[in-house]
mmCIF file of C-alpha atoms in Angstrom:
data_model
loop_
_atom_site.group_PDB
_atom_site.id
_atom_site.type_symbol
_atom_site.label_atom_id
_atom_site.label_comp_id
_atom_site.label_asym_id
_atom_site.label_seq_id
_atom_site.Cartn_x
_atom_site.Cartn_y
_atom_site.Cartn_z
ATOM 1 C CA GLY G 1 19.981 -59.968 103.098
ATOM 2 C CA GLN G 2 16.719 -60.133 105.735
ATOM 3 C CA ASN G 3 12.869 -60.275 103.892
ATOM 4 C CA ILE G 4 10.441 -60.139 106.687
ATOM 5 C CA ASP G 5 6.842 -60.162 105.868
ATOM 6 C CA GLN G 6 3.545 -59.131 107.741
ATOM 7 C CA PRO G 7 -0.072 -57.964 107.142
ATOM 8 C CA THR G 8 -0.159 -54.618 106.764
ATOM 9 C CA GLU G 9 -3.789 -54.379 108.713
ATOM 10 C CA MET G 10 -5.687 -56.391 111.061
ATOM 11 C CA THR G 11 -9.079 -55.253 112.939
ATOM 12 C CA ALA G 12 -10.332 -57.077 115.984
ATOM 13 C CA THR G 13 -13.250 -56.926 118.559
ATOM 14 C CA GLU G 14 -12.511 -55.617 121.896
ATOM 15 C CA GLY G 15 -12.306 -58.601 124.497
ATOM 16 C CA ALA G 16 -10.835 -61.275 121.456
ATOM 17 C CA ILE G 17 -8.196 -62.721 120.894
ATOM 18 C CA VAL G 18 -5.920 -62.079 117.853
ATOM 19 C CA GLN G 19 -2.849 -63.601 116.364
ATOM 20 C CA ILE G 20 -0.451 -61.337 114.187
ATOM 21 C CA ASN G 21 1.735 -63.365 111.855
ATOM 22 C CA CYS G 22 5.243 -62.880 110.902
ATOM 23 C CA THR G 23 7.165 -64.779 108.224
ATOM 24 C CA TYR G 24 10.920 -64.181 107.463
ATOM 25 C CA GLN G 25 13.586 -65.416 105.424
ATOM 26 C CA THR G 26 17.344 -64.615 106.456
ATOM 27 C CA SER G 27 20.685 -66.442 106.734
ATOM 28 C CA GLY G 28 22.294 -66.839 110.159
ATOM 29 C CA PHE G 29 19.431 -66.114 112.214
ATOM 30 C CA ASN G 30 19.775 -65.296 116.176
ATOM 31 C CA GLY G 31 16.316 -64.290 117.296
ATOM 32 C CA LEU G 32 12.857 -62.344 116.916
ATOM 33 C CA PHE G 33 11.617 -59.569 118.572
ATOM 34 C CA TRP G 34 8.032 -57.835 118.730
ATOM 35 C CA TYR G 35 7.473 -54.026 119.379
ATOM 36 C CA GLN G 36 4.470 -52.414 119.830
ATOM 37 C CA GLN G 37 4.370 -48.617 118.574
ATOM 38 C CA HIS G 38 1.177 -46.428 119.267
ATOM 39 C CA ALA G 39 0.432 -43.822 116.795
ATOM 40 C CA GLY G 40 3.265 -40.912 117.223
ATOM 41 C CA GLU G 41 5.104 -42.681 120.142
ATOM 42 C CA ALA G 42 8.212 -44.832 120.397
ATOM 43 C CA PRO G 43 8.097 -48.256 119.577
ATOM 44 C CA THR G 44 7.986 -50.781 122.953
ATOM 45 C CA PHE G 45 9.732 -53.621 123.559
ATOM 46 C CA LEU G 46 7.131 -56.832 123.781
ATOM 47 C CA SER G 47 9.116 -60.109 123.488
ATOM 48 C CA TYR G 48 12.409 -61.421 122.162
ATOM 49 C CA ASN G 49 12.353 -65.276 121.001
ATOM 50 C CA VAL G 50 15.628 -67.524 120.385
ATOM 51 C CA LEU G 51 14.501 -70.842 120.646
ATOM 52 C CA ASP G 52 11.087 -72.300 119.321
ATOM 53 C CA GLY G 53 8.026 -72.285 120.994
ATOM 54 C CA LEU G 54 5.581 -70.379 123.212
ATOM 55 C CA GLU G 55 6.467 -67.393 125.255
ATOM 56 C CA GLU G 56 3.943 -66.107 127.481
ATOM 57 C CA LYS G 57 3.893 -62.630 129.219
ATOM 58 C CA GLY G 58 0.357 -61.767 130.790
ATOM 59 C CA ARG G 59 -1.841 -61.141 127.789
ATOM 60 C CA PHE G 60 0.955 -61.229 125.169
ATOM 61 C CA SER G 61 2.436 -64.286 123.955
ATOM 62 C CA SER G 62 5.106 -64.966 121.243
ATOM 63 C CA PHE G 63 5.503 -67.858 119.305
ATOM 64 C CA LEU G 64 8.399 -69.106 116.882
ATOM 65 C CA SER G 65 9.594 -71.905 114.986
ATOM 66 C CA ARG G 66 12.945 -71.442 113.518
ATOM 67 C CA SER G 67 12.545 -74.337 110.898
ATOM 68 C CA LYS G 68 9.440 -72.710 109.337
ATOM 69 C CA GLY G 69 10.921 -68.863 109.551
ATOM 70 C CA TYR G 70 7.562 -67.923 111.461
ATOM 71 C CA SER G 71 6.174 -66.084 114.278
ATOM 72 C CA TYR G 72 3.326 -64.805 115.677
ATOM 73 C CA LEU G 73 1.991 -62.443 118.411
ATOM 74 C CA LEU G 74 -1.121 -63.171 120.321
ATOM 75 C CA LEU G 75 -2.937 -60.828 122.188
ATOM 76 C CA LYS G 76 -5.810 -61.592 124.405
ATOM 77 C CA GLU G 77 -8.719 -60.222 126.093
ATOM 78 C CA LEU G 78 -8.200 -57.351 123.990
ATOM 79 C CA GLN G 79 -8.414 -53.534 124.767
ATOM 80 C CA MET G 80 -9.161 -50.615 123.101
ATOM 81 C CA LYS G 81 -5.204 -49.031 124.029
ATOM 82 C CA ASP G 82 -4.038 -52.324 122.532
ATOM 83 C CA SER G 83 -4.606 -50.566 119.092
ATOM 84 C CA ALA G 84 -1.283 -50.086 117.685
ATOM 85 C CA SER G 85 1.216 -50.888 115.277
ATOM 86 C CA TYR G 86 2.971 -54.370 115.955
ATOM 87 C CA LEU G 87 6.391 -54.640 114.537
ATOM 88 C CA CYS G 88 8.022 -57.764 114.018
ATOM 89 C CA ALA G 89 12.242 -57.786 113.627
ATOM 90 C CA VAL G 90 14.856 -60.177 113.110
ATOM 91 C CA THR G 91 18.460 -60.006 113.761
ATOM 92 C CA ALA G 92 21.070 -62.411 112.096
ATOM 93 C CA GLY G 93 24.465 -62.867 111.297
ATOM 94 C CA GLY G 94 27.535 -63.533 113.515
ATOM 95 C CA GLY G 95 26.231 -62.504 117.029
ATOM 96 C CA SER G 96 24.859 -59.056 115.918
ATOM 97 C CA TYR G 97 21.568 -57.734 117.921
ATOM 98 C CA ILE G 98 20.752 -55.126 115.456
ATOM 99 C CA PRO G 99 16.982 -55.950 114.484
ATOM 100 C CA THR G 100 15.803 -55.609 111.105
ATOM 101 C CA PHE G 101 11.994 -54.111 111.287
ATOM 102 C CA GLY G 102 9.126 -55.579 109.016
ATOM 103 C CA ARG G 103 6.725 -52.911 107.979
ATOM 104 C CA GLY G 104 4.361 -53.754 111.059
ATOM 105 C CA THR G 105 1.068 -54.747 111.206
ATOM 106 C CA SER G 106 -1.187 -51.968 112.060
ATOM 107 C CA LEU G 107 -4.119 -53.203 114.588
ATOM 108 C CA ILE G 108 -7.592 -51.751 115.097
ATOM 109 C CA VAL G 109 -9.447 -52.931 118.176
ATOM 110 C CA HIS G 110 -13.194 -51.607 117.787
ATOM 111 C CA PRO G 111 -15.883 -51.574 120.458
ATOM 112 C CA ASP F 1 13.365 -39.508 134.841
ATOM 113 C CA THR F 2 13.185 -39.787 131.251
ATOM 114 C CA ALA F 3 15.183 -42.813 130.076
ATOM 115 C CA VAL F 4 16.050 -41.799 126.335
ATOM 116 C CA SER F 5 15.433 -38.327 125.144
ATOM 117 C CA GLN F 6 16.035 -36.557 121.919
ATOM 118 C CA THR F 7 15.623 -32.769 121.276
ATOM 119 C CA PRO F 8 14.148 -31.186 119.364
ATOM 120 C CA LYS F 9 10.769 -33.141 118.954
ATOM 121 C CA TYR F 10 9.882 -31.486 115.818
ATOM 122 C CA LEU F 11 12.052 -29.976 113.249
ATOM 123 C CA VAL F 12 10.979 -28.151 109.903
ATOM 124 C CA THR F 13 13.604 -26.583 107.809
ATOM 125 C CA GLN F 14 14.333 -25.723 104.090
ATOM 126 C CA MET F 15 15.996 -27.953 101.615
ATOM 127 C CA GLY F 16 20.081 -27.646 101.633
ATOM 128 C CA ASN F 17 19.841 -26.605 105.206
ATOM 129 C CA ASP F 18 22.339 -28.539 107.950
ATOM 130 C CA LYS F 19 20.521 -29.721 111.241
ATOM 131 C CA SER F 20 21.576 -31.511 114.274
ATOM 132 C CA ILE F 21 19.292 -33.847 116.560
ATOM 133 C CA LYS F 22 20.790 -34.598 119.910
ATOM 134 C CA CYS F 23 19.574 -37.957 121.879
ATOM 135 C CA GLU F 24 20.940 -38.774 125.644
ATOM 136 C CA GLN F 25 20.118 -41.832 127.872
ATOM 137 C CA ASN F 26 20.243 -41.982 131.633
ATOM 138 C CA LEU F 27 20.386 -45.882 131.931
ATOM 139 C CA GLY F 28 23.929 -46.472 131.783
ATOM 140 C CA HIS F 29 24.029 -48.270 128.694
ATOM 141 C CA ASP F 30 26.749 -49.064 126.218
ATOM 142 C CA THR F 31 25.243 -48.723 122.955
ATOM 143 C CA MET F 32 23.221 -46.295 121.114
ATOM 144 C CA TYR F 33 21.393 -46.320 117.708
ATOM 145 C CA TRP F 34 19.806 -43.909 115.180
ATOM 146 C CA TYR F 35 16.403 -45.064 113.275
ATOM 147 C CA LYS F 36 14.754 -43.676 110.431
ATOM 148 C CA GLN F 37 10.766 -44.241 110.293
ATOM 149 C CA ASP F 38 9.706 -43.235 106.894
ATOM 150 C CA SER F 39 5.957 -42.079 106.125
ATOM 151 C CA LYS F 40 5.136 -45.865 105.282
ATOM 152 C CA LYS F 41 6.117 -46.385 109.064
ATOM 153 C CA PHE F 42 9.186 -48.817 108.150
ATOM 154 C CA LEU F 43 11.776 -48.584 110.767
ATOM 155 C CA LYS F 44 15.181 -48.708 109.295
ATOM 156 C CA ILE F 45 18.450 -48.589 111.189
ATOM 157 C CA MET F 46 21.138 -45.978 110.427
ATOM 158 C CA PHE F 47 24.039 -46.252 112.893
ATOM 159 C CA SER F 48 25.159 -47.882 116.200
ATOM 160 C CA TYR F 49 27.820 -46.828 118.513
ATOM 161 C CA ASN F 50 28.998 -48.965 121.293
ATOM 162 C CA ASN F 51 31.362 -47.506 123.579
ATOM 163 C CA LYS F 52 31.903 -44.480 121.271
ATOM 164 C CA GLU F 53 32.844 -46.901 118.609
ATOM 165 C CA LEU F 54 30.906 -47.002 115.301
ATOM 166 C CA ILE F 55 29.995 -50.624 114.930
ATOM 167 C CA ILE F 56 27.447 -50.683 112.284
ATOM 168 C CA ASN F 57 26.950 -48.097 109.463
ATOM 169 C CA GLU F 58 24.010 -48.979 106.961
ATOM 170 C CA THR F 59 23.743 -47.545 103.516
ATOM 171 C CA VAL F 60 23.492 -44.129 104.843
ATOM 172 C CA PRO F 61 24.628 -40.915 102.387
ATOM 173 C CA ASN F 62 27.466 -39.541 104.196
ATOM 174 C CA ARG F 63 25.576 -36.155 104.654
ATOM 175 C CA PHE F 64 24.618 -37.885 107.984
ATOM 176 C CA SER F 65 27.204 -37.977 110.373
ATOM 177 C CA PRO F 66 26.673 -39.492 114.313
ATOM 178 C CA LYS F 67 28.638 -37.895 117.129
ATOM 179 C CA SER F 68 29.152 -39.373 120.005
ATOM 180 C CA PRO F 69 30.727 -37.053 122.470
ATOM 181 C CA ASP F 70 30.686 -39.956 125.478
ATOM 182 C CA LYS F 71 28.593 -43.087 126.088
ATOM 183 C CA ALA F 72 25.411 -41.416 127.258
ATOM 184 C CA HIS F 73 24.888 -39.173 123.923
ATOM 185 C CA LEU F 74 24.877 -39.923 120.374
ATOM 186 C CA ASN F 75 23.910 -36.834 118.216
ATOM 187 C CA LEU F 76 22.896 -36.720 114.426
ATOM 188 C CA HIS F 77 23.965 -34.254 112.226
ATOM 189 C CA ILE F 78 22.843 -33.926 108.751
ATOM 190 C CA ASN F 79 24.170 -31.967 106.271
ATOM 191 C CA SER F 80 22.586 -30.255 102.688
ATOM 192 C CA LEU F 81 19.081 -31.704 103.866
ATOM 193 C CA GLU F 82 16.994 -33.188 100.904
ATOM 194 C CA LEU F 83 12.886 -33.276 100.746
ATOM 195 C CA GLY F 84 13.689 -37.801 100.968
ATOM 196 C CA ASP F 85 15.488 -36.806 104.783
ATOM 197 C CA SER F 86 11.762 -36.134 105.673
ATOM 198 C CA ALA F 87 10.722 -38.697 108.157
ATOM 199 C CA VAL F 88 10.647 -39.525 111.930
ATOM 200 C CA TYR F 89 13.942 -40.174 113.408
ATOM 201 C CA PHE F 90 14.617 -42.422 116.627
ATOM 202 C CA CYS F 91 17.453 -42.804 118.944
ATOM 203 C CA ALA F 92 17.788 -46.094 121.110
ATOM 204 C CA SER F 93 19.895 -47.663 123.536
ATOM 205 C CA SER F 94 20.848 -50.977 124.790
ATOM 206 C CA GLN F 95 23.092 -52.605 127.614
ATOM 207 C CA GLY F 96 25.924 -53.874 125.441
ATOM 208 C CA ALA F 97 25.741 -54.785 121.636
ATOM 209 C CA GLN F 98 24.614 -58.072 122.054
ATOM 210 C CA SER F 99 21.592 -57.024 124.283
ATOM 211 C CA HIS F 100 18.273 -57.592 122.712
ATOM 212 C CA GLU F 101 15.955 -54.955 124.381
ATOM 213 C CA GLN F 102 16.333 -51.576 122.942
ATOM 214 C CA PHE F 103 14.619 -48.384 124.686
ATOM 215 C CA PHE F 104 13.491 -45.801 122.233
ATOM 216 C CA GLY F 105 13.552 -42.229 122.397
ATOM 217 C CA PRO F 106 10.335 -40.217 121.770
ATOM 218 C CA GLY F 107 11.665 -39.487 117.918
ATOM 219 C CA THR F 108 12.292 -36.351 116.150
ATOM 220 C CA ARG F 109 9.844 -35.646 113.258
ATOM 221 C CA LEU F 110 11.907 -33.675 110.584
ATOM 222 C CA THR F 111 10.048 -31.705 107.638
ATOM 223 C CA VAL F 112 12.377 -30.875 104.854
ATOM 224 C CA LEU F 113 10.379 -28.218 102.419
#
């Protein structure tokens, strides 16, 4: 099985930087996703990391360390609209890309 | 223009009833999925269909049966609904079973009374 752990809730100030961590334990790791989900809406894809290192995409960056079973999502220049749940998900085992999701981190951005 | 659509958006029903949720995608994707998201926001895979063939079925009660008439549609039928089935059900699709990005539908909020 897979075990994915991320903080339940975080708060941050508009304009600041926030880092959301995700640790995982799995065998046959393939890759790690980050999805964003606003309240009452569907999840939307943010990033997918397969190799170690940092991948930057605008204000959002995602980092992966396969040896440590660790990832983080970095959000810069926070905006109020970034208030949402951030879901970490891993895929593992024989080429399957079906993600197993963590419980998500609810991020609250305040003025 | 909607990429992945689901109907209905809300479904309120009594215990013991049978209901269906429909899903359609116009992205030309080969693979479709059903997820259940419970009250604690935990998103869990239920089924995946690749080119109309079931390729994954996590430990879901057999009261739940997916039906895929063609690769653009994946419907979910639920028999003998129970209180614990109350959740938001998301349909999703991706380009191939090994594609990494999934596109989610808007969700169907099912409430069983």
